[in-house]
Coordinates of C-alpha atoms in Angstrom, one line a residue:
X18 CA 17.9 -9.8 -3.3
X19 CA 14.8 -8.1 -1.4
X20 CA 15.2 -4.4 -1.2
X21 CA 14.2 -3.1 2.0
X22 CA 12.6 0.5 2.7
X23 CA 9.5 1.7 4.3
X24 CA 6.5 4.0 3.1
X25 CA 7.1 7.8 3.6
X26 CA 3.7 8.5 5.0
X27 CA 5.3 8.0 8.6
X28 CA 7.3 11.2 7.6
X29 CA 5.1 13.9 6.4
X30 CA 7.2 16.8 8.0
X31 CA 10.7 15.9 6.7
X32 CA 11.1 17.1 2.3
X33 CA 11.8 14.6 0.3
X34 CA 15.5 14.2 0.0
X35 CA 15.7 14.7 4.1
X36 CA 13.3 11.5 3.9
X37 CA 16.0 10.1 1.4
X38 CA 18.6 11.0 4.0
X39 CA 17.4 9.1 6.9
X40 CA 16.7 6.1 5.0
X41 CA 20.7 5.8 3.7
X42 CA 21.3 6.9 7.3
X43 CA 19.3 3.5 8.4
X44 CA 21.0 1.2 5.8
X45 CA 17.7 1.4 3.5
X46 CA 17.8 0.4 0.1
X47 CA 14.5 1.9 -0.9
X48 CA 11.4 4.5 0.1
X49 CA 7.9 4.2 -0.9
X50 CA 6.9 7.7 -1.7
X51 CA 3.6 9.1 -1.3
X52 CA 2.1 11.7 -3.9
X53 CA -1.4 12.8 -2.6
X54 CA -3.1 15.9 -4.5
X55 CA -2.2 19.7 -2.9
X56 CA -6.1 19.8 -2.9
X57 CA -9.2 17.3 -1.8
X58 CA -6.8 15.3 0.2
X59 CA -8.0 12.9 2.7
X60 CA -8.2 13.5 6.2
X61 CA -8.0 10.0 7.4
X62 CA -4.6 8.5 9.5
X63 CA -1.4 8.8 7.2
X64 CA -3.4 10.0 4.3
X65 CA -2.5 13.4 2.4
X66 CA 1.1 13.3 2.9
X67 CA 2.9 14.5 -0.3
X68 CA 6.6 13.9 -0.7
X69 CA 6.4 14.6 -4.9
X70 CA 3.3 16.8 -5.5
X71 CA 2.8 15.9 -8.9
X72 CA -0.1 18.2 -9.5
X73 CA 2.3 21.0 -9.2
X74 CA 5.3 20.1 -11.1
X75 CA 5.8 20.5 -14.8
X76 CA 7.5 18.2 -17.3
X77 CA 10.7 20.0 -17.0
X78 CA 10.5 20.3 -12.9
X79 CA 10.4 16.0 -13.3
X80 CA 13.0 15.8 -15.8
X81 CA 15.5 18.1 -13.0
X82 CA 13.9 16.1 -9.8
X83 CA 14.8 12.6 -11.8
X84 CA 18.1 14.1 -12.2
X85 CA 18.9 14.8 -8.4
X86 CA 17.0 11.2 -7.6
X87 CA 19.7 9.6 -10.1
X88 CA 22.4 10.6 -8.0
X89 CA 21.2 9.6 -3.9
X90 CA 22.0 5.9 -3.1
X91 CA 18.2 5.5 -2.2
X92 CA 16.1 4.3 -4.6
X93 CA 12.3 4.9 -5.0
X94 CA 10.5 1.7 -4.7
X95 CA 6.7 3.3 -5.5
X96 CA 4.6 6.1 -6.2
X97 CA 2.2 5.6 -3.2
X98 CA -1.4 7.1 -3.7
X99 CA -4.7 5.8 -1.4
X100 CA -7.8 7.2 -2.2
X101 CA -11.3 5.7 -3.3
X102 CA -11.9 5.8 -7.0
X103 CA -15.1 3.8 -6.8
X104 CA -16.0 6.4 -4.7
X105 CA -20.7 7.1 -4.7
X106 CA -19.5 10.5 -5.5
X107 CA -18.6 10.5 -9.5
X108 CA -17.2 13.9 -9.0
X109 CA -15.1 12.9 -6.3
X110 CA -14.0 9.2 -7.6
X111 CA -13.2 11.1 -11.4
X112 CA -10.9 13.7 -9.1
X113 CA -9.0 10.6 -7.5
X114 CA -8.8 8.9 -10.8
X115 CA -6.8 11.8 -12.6
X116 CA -4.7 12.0 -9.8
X117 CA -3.6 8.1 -10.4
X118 CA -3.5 8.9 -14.4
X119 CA -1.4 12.2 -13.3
X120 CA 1.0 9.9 -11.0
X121 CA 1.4 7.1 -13.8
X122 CA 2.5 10.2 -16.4
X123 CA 5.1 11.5 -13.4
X124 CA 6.7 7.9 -12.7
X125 CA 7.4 7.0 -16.4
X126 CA 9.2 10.7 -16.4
X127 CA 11.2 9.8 -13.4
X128 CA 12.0 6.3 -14.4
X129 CA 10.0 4.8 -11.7
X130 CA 8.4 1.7 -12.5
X131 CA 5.9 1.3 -10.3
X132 CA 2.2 3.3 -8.5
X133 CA 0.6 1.8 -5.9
X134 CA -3.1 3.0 -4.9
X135 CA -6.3 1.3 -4.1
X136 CA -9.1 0.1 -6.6
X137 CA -11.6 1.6 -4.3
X138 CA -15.3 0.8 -4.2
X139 CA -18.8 2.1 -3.9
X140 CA -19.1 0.8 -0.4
X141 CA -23.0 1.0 0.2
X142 CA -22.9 -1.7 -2.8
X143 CA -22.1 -5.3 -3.3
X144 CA -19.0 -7.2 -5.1
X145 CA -21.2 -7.2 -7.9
X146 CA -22.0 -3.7 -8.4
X147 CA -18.4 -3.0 -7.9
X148 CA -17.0 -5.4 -10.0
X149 CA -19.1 -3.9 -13.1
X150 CA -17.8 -1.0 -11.7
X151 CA -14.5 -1.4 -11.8
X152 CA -14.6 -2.6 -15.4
X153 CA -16.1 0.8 -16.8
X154 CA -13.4 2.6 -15.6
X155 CA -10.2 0.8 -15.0
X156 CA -9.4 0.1 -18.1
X157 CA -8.7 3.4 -19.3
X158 CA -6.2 3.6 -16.0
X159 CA -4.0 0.3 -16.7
X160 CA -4.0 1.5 -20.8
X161 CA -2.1 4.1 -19.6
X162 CA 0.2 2.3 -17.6
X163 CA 0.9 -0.3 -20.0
X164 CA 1.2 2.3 -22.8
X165 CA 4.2 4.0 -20.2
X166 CA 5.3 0.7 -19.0
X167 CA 4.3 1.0 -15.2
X168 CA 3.2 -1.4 -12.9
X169 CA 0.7 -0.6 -10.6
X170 CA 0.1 -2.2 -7.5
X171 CA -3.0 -2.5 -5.9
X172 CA -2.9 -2.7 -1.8
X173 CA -5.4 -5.3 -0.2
X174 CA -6.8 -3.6 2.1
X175 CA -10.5 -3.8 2.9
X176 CA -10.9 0.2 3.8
X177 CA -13.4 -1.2 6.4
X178 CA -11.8 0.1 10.0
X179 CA -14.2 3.3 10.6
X180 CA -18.0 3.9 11.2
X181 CA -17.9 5.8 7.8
X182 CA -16.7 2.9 5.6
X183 CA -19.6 0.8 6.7
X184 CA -20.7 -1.9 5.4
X185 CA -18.5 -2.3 2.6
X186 CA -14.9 -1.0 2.9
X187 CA -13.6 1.3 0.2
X188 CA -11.2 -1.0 -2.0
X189 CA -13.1 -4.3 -3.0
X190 CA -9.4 -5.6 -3.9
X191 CA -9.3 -7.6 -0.6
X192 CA -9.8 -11.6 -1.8
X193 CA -8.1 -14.1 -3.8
X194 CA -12.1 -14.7 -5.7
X195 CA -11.9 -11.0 -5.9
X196 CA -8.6 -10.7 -7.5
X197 CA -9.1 -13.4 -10.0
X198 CA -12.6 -11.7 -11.3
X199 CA -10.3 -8.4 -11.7
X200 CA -7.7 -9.7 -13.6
X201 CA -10.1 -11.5 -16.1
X202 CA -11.4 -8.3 -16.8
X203 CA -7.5 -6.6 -17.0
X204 CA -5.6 -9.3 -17.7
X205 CA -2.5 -6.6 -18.4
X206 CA 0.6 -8.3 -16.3
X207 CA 0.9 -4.7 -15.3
X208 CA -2.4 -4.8 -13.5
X209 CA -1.1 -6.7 -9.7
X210 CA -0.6 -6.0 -5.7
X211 CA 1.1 -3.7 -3.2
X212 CA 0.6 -7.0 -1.3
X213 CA 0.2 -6.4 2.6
X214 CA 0.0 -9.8 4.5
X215 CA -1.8 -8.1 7.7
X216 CA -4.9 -7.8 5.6
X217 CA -5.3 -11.5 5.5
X218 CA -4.5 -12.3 9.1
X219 CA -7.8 -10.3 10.4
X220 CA -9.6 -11.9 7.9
X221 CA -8.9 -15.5 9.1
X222 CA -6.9 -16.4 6.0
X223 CA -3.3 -17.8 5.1
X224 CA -0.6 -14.9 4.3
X225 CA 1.2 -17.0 2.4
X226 CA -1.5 -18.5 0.1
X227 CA -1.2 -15.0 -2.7
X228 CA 2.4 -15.6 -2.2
X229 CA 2.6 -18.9 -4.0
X230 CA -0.9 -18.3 -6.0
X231 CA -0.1 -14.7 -7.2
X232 CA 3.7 -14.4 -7.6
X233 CA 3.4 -12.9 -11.3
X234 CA 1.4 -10.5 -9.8
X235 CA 2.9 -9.0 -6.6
X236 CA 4.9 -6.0 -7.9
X237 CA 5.6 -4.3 -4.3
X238 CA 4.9 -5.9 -1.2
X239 CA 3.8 -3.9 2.2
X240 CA 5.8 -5.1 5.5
X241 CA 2.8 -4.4 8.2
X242 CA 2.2 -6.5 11.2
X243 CA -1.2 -7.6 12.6
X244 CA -2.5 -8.9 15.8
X245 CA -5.6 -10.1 16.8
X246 CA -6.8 -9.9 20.4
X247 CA -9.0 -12.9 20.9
X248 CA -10.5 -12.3 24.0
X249 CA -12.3 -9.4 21.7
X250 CA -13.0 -11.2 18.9
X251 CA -15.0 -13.7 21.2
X252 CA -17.1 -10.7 22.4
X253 CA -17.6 -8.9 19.3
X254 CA -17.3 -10.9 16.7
X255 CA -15.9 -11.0 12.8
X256 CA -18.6 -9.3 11.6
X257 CA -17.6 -6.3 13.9
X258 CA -15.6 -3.4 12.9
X259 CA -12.3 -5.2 12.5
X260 CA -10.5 -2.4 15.1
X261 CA -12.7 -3.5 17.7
X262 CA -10.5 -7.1 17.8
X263 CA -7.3 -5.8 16.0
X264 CA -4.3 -3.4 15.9
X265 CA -2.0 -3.1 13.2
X266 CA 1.3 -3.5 14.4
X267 CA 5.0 -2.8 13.4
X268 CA 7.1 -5.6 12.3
X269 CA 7.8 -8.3 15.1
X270 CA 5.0 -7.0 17.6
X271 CA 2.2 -8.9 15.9
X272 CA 1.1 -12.4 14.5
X273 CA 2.7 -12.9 11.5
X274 CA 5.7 -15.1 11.5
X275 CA 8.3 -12.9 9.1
X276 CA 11.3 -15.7 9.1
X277 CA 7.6 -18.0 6.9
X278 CA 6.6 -14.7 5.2
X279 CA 10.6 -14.0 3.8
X280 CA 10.9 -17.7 2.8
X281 CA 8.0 -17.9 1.2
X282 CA 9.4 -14.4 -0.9
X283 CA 12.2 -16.3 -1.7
X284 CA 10.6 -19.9 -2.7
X285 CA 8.6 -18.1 -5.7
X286 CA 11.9 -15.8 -6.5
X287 CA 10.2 -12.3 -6.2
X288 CA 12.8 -10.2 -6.6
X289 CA 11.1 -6.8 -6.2
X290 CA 10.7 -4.3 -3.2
X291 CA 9.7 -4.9 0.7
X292 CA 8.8 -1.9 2.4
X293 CA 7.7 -0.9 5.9
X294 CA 4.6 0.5 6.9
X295 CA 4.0 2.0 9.9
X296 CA 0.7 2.3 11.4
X297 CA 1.4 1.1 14.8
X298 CA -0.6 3.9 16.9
X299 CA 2.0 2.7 20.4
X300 CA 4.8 4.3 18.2
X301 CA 3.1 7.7 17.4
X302 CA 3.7 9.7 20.6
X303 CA 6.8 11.5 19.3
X304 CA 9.3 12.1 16.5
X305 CA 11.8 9.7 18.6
X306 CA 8.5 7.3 18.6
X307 CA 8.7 7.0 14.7
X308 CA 12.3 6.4 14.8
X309 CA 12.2 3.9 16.9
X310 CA 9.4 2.5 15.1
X311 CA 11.1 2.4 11.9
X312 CA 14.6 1.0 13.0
X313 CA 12.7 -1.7 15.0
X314 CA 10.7 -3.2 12.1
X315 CA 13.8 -3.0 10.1
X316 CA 16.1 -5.1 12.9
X317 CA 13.3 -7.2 13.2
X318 CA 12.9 -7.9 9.3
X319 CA 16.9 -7.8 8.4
X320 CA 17.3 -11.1 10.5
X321 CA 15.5 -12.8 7.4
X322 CA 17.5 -11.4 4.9
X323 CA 20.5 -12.7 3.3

């Protein structure tokens, strides 16, 4: 009933369909996809990656790609795209936009119904700047993906883990208050998460709560692990850089109890995709790292699964 796959970020050297490959090797139902652009990627951690460049294929190119997609057991769950496109600099935030608007256009030609990204956000202003933000310019982005019939997820992440995303993180999508302010301005029932529970457990909240309070709205849901080192937090803080007192995790090495996060799935009926993401930086040594990362957090999550 819950498809499991994992994001392809944690594979930027292998093509596509060898991506496709190792995920029917590992009993995968699904892959997350990442589209960055060719150009003015970004150079942060599992950013830039580009599985389907979409800025480089033409109408027909899709229409063959869907056509080879069709016939491999592995299903696309997402178009994955993170960038910032609240961004201070127009020029750059316009760029990221038409990337998203360019990724919508691809997914509706490959009969994939869903894009996740981030809403991104001005992060030198407050939730109030960003909000009125937001509603100049998003819009025009779900219009297009209700006009093509795609859903687009936005992640919850805060963007606040580096000196350079001080004070105010890069994706003001990170609150319940939030989310209900956003989706009075877009009330589209395309317009919902990527939801990632590890986003909530640094920030002192519930994971479960959007579960049971959003369920209309999660489209895709991120499998990422969190945990908080308490010793650190005492020193440093909540107000701190949240990687001063925690790590993301895979699956299983954190605080989040997945056997409560699974049921709760289950109790509101979402039907939709779970995917792994690895950002675990004990599993990046190696190639044979990855793999272990991967088919850990999968063991670990398939014990909750019918």
């Amino acid at each position: 009933m819950l498809d499991l796959g994992f994001v392809s970020a944690i594979l930027p050297h292998k093509s596509l369909f060898e991506v496709l490959d190792y995920a029917q090797q590992q009993h995968f139902a699904c892959v997350e996809v990442m589209c960055w652009p060719s150009s003015s990627s970004d150079a942060r951690r599992y950013a830039g990656v580009s599985h389907i460049s979409v800025d480089q294929l033409s109408t027909e190119d899709l229409v063959a790609l869907k056509a080879k997609l069709d016939l491999h057991p592995v299903k696309i769950s997402a178009l994955g795209y993170y960038p910032n496109p609240l961004d201070p600099d127009e020029t750059q935030a316009a760029f990221y936009r038409e990337h998203i608007q360019k990724i919508i256009k691809a997914a509706a030609v490959l009969g994939i119904s869903r894009v996740n990204t981030f809403v991104g956000r001005d992060y030198t202003k407050n939730v109030a700047y960003n909000i009125g933000r937001f509603s100049e310019v998003w819009p025009e982005i779900i219009a297009l993906a209700d006009t093509l019939q795609i859903k687009i997820g936005i992640e919850n992440c805060p963007m606040f883990f580096s000196d350079d995303e001080w004070p105010g993180g890069k994706n003001l999508m990170t609150t319940p208050k939030i989310w209900d302010e956003l989706f009075t301005i877009i009330p589209s029932a395309n317009f919902g998460l990527n939801y990632d529970p590890s986003h909530m457990v640094f920030q002192m909240m519930d994971y479960t709560y959007p579960i049971y309070h959003y369920a209309e709205r999660i489209h895709h849901v991120h499998l990422k692990d969190v945990k908080v080192y308490p010793e650190k937090l005492n020193r440093v803080g909540i107000l701190a850089n949240p990687l001063e007192y925690h790590s993301p995790k895979i699956p299983g090495l954190g605080d989040i109890q997945w056997g409560k996060f699974i049921s709760a799935l289950n109790d509101v009926r979402y039907r939709g995709p779970i995917v792994i993401e690895v950002e675990d930086k004990a599993y990046e040594g190696s190639e044979e790292d990855i793999d272990k990362a991967i088919r850990s957090a999968r063991n670990h999550i398939q014990q909750f699964l019918p």
